Structures are given as structure tokens and as C-alpha cells.
Coordinates of N, CA and C in Angstrom, one line a residue:
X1 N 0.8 -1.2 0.0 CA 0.0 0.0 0.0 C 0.9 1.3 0.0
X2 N 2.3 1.2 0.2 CA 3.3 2.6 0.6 C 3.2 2.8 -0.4
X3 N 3.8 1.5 -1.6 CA 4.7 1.9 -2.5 C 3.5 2.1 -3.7
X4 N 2.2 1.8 -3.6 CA 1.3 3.0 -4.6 C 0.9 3.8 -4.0
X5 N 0.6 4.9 -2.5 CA 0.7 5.8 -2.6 C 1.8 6.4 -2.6
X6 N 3.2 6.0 -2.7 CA 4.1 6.7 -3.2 C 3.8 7.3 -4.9
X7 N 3.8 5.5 -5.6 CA 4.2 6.0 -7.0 C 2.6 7.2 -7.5
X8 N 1.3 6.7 -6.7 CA 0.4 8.0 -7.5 C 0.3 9.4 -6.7
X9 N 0.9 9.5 -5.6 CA 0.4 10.7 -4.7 C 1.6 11.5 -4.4
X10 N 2.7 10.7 -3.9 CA 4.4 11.7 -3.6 C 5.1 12.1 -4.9
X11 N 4.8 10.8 -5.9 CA 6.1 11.2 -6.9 C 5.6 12.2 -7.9
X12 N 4.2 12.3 -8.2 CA 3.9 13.7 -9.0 C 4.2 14.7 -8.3
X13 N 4.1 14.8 -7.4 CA 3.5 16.0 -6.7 C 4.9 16.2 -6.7
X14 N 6.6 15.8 -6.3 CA 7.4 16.1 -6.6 C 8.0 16.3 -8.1
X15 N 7.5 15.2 -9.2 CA 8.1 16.1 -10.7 C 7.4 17.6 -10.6
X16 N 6.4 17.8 -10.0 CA 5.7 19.1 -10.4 C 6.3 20.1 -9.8
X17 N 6.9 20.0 -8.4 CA 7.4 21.1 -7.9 C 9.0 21.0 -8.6
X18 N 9.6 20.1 -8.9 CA 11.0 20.4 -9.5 C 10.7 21.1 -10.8
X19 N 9.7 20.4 -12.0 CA 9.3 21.6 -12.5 C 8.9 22.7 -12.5
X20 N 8.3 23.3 -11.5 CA 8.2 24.7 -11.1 C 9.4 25.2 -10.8
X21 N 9.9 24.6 -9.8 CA 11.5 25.4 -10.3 C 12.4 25.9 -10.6
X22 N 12.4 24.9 -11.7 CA 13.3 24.9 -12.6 C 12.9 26.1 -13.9
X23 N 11.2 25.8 -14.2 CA 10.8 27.4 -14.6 C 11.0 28.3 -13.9
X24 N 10.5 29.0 -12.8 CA 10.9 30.1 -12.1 C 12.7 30.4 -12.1
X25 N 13.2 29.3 -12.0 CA 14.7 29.8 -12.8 C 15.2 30.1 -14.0
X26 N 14.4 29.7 -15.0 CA 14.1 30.2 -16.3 C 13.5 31.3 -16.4
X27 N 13.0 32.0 -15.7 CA 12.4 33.3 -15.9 C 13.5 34.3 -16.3
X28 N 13.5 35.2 -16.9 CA 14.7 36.1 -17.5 C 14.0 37.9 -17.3
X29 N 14.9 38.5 -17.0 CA 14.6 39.9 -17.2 C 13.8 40.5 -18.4
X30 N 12.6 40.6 -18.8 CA 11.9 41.4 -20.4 C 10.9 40.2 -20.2
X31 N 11.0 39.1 -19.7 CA 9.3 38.2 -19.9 C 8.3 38.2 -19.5
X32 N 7.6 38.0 -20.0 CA 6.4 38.6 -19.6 C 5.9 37.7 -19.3
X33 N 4.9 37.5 -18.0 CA 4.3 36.9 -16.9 C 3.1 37.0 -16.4
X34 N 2.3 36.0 -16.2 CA 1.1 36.2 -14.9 C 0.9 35.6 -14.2
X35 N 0.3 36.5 -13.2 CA 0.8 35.8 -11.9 C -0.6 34.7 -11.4
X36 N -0.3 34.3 -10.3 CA -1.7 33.0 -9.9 C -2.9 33.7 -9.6
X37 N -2.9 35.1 -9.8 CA -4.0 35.9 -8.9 C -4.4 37.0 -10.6
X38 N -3.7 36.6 -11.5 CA -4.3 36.8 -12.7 C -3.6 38.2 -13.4
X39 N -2.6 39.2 -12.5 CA -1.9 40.1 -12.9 C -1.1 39.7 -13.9
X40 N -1.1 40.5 -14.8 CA 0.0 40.5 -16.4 C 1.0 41.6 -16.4
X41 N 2.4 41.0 -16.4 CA 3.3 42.2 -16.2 C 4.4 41.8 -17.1
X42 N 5.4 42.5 -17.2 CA 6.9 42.3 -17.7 C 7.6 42.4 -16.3
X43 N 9.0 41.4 -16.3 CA 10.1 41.4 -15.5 C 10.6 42.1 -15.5
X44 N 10.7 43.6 -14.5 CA 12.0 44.8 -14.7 C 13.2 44.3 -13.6
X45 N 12.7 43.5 -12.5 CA 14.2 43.1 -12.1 C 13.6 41.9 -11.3
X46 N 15.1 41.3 -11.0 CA 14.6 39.6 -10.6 C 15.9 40.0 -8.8
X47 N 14.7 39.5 -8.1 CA 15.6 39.8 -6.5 C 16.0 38.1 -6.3
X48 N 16.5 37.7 -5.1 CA 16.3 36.7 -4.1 C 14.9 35.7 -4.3
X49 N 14.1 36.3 -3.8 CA 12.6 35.5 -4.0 C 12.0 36.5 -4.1
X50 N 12.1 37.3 -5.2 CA 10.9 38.3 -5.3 C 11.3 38.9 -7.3
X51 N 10.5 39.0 -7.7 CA 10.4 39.8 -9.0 C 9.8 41.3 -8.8
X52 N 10.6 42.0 -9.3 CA 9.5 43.4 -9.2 C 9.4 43.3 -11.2
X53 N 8.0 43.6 -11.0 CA 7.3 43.8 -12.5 C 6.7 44.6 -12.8
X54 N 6.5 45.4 -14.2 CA 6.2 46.7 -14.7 C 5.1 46.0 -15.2
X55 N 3.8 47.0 -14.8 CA 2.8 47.1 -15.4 C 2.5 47.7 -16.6
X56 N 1.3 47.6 -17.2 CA 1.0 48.2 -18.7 C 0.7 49.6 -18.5
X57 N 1.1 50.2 -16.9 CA 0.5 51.8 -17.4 C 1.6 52.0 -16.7
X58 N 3.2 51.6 -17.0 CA 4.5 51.6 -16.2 C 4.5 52.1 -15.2
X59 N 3.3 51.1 -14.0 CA 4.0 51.5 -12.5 C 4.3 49.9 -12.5
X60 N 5.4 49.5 -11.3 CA 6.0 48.6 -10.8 C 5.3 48.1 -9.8
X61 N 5.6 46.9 -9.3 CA 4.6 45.7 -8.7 C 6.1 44.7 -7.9
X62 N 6.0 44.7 -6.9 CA 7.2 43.6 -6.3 C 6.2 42.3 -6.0
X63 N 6.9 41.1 -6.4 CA 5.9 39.9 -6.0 C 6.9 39.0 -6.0
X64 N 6.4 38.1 -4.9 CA 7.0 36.8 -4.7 C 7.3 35.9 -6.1
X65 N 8.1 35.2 -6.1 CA 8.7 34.4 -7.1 C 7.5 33.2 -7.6
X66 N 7.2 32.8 -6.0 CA 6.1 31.4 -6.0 C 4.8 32.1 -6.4
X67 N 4.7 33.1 -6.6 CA 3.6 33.9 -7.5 C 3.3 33.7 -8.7
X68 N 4.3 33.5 -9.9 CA 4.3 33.5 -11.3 C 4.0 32.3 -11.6
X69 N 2.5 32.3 -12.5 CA 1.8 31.1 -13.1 C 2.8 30.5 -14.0
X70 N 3.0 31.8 -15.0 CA 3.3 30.8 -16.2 C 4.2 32.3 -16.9
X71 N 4.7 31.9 -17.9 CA 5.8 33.1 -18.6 C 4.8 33.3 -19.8
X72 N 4.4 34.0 -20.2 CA 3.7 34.4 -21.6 C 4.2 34.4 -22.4
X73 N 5.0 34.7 -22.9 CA 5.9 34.6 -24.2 C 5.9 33.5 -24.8
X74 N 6.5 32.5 -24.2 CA 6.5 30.9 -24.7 C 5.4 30.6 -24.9
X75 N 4.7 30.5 -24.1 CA 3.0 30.2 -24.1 C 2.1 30.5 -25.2
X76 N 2.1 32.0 -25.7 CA 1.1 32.5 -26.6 C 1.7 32.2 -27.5
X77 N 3.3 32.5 -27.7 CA 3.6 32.5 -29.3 C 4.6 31.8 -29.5
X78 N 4.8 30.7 -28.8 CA 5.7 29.0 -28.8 C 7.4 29.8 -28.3
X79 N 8.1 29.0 -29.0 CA 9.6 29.3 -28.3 C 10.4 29.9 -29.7
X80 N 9.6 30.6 -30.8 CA 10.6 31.4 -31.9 C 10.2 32.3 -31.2
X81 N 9.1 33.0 -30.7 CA 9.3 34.2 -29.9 C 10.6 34.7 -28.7
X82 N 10.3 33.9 -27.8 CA 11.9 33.6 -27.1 C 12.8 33.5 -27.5
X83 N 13.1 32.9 -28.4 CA 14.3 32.7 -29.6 C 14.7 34.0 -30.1
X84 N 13.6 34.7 -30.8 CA 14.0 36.2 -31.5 C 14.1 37.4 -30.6
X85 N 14.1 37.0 -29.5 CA 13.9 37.8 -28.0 C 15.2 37.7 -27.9
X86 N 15.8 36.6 -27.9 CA 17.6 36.7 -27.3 C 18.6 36.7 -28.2
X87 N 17.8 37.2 -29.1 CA 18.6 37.7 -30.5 C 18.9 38.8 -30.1

């Protein structure tokens, strides 16, 4: 009984958070993000555990790291967007 609530309940729930991390360390200065509470911003600087991000009417927003859903860029327009970004 351990070793299937291991393989269906512990070991997702860890690939998921190693993937979240390993995004949130992929996050780069200029990407654009939203957060879990639905805010859309760009990265103007990356702290410790915190992002401060520029909004669309350029005021600034500081927010926890474990805040950011997902990076927009990749997402809406696949990875030649990011690609011609770090060109």
C-alpha cells in the first residue's frame, strides 16, 4: 500500500514542484508573466525571491517568485518568440 501511494500521490506532486522550479529559474529579465491571482506584467528586475514587474500603465509591482503562473511569451507565441527575444 506505501509503494502506490508513493508512485500515485508523492512522486507527482514532486516532478511538479521540480518543474516549477526549474521554470521560475528560467524566468529572464523582459518576460512577460502572470501571476496566480491573474496580474500581467513584464520582468523589470529579478531579487532573491521576489520579482518586481512593470505594469501596462509603467507603475512597478514587487511579487513573490512562487507567485508567477506561467511566462507568456512561450506560451502565446511557442519558443521562436523567445528565440528572436535573445537575439
Amino acid at each position: 500500500i506505501m509503494a502506490v501511494f508513493y508512485v500515485f500521490m508523492i512522486l507527482p506532486q514532486m516532478r511538479k514542484q521540480k518543474k516549477q522550479r526549474s521554470f521560475l529559474d528560467s524566468v529572464n529579465k523582459g518576460d512577460k508573466i502572470v501571476t496566480t491571482g491573474g496580474v500581467h506584467g513584464k520582468i523589470a528586475a529579478i531579487n532573491d525571491t521576489t520579482f518586481s514587474i512593470e505594469l501596462e500603465d509603467g507603475q512597478r509591482m514587487k511579487i513573490e517568485k512562487a507567485a508567477v503562473s506561467f511566462e507568456m511569451t512561450r506560451t502565446a507565441y511557442g519558443d521562436k518568440a523567445a528565440e528572436k527575444k535573445a537575439e
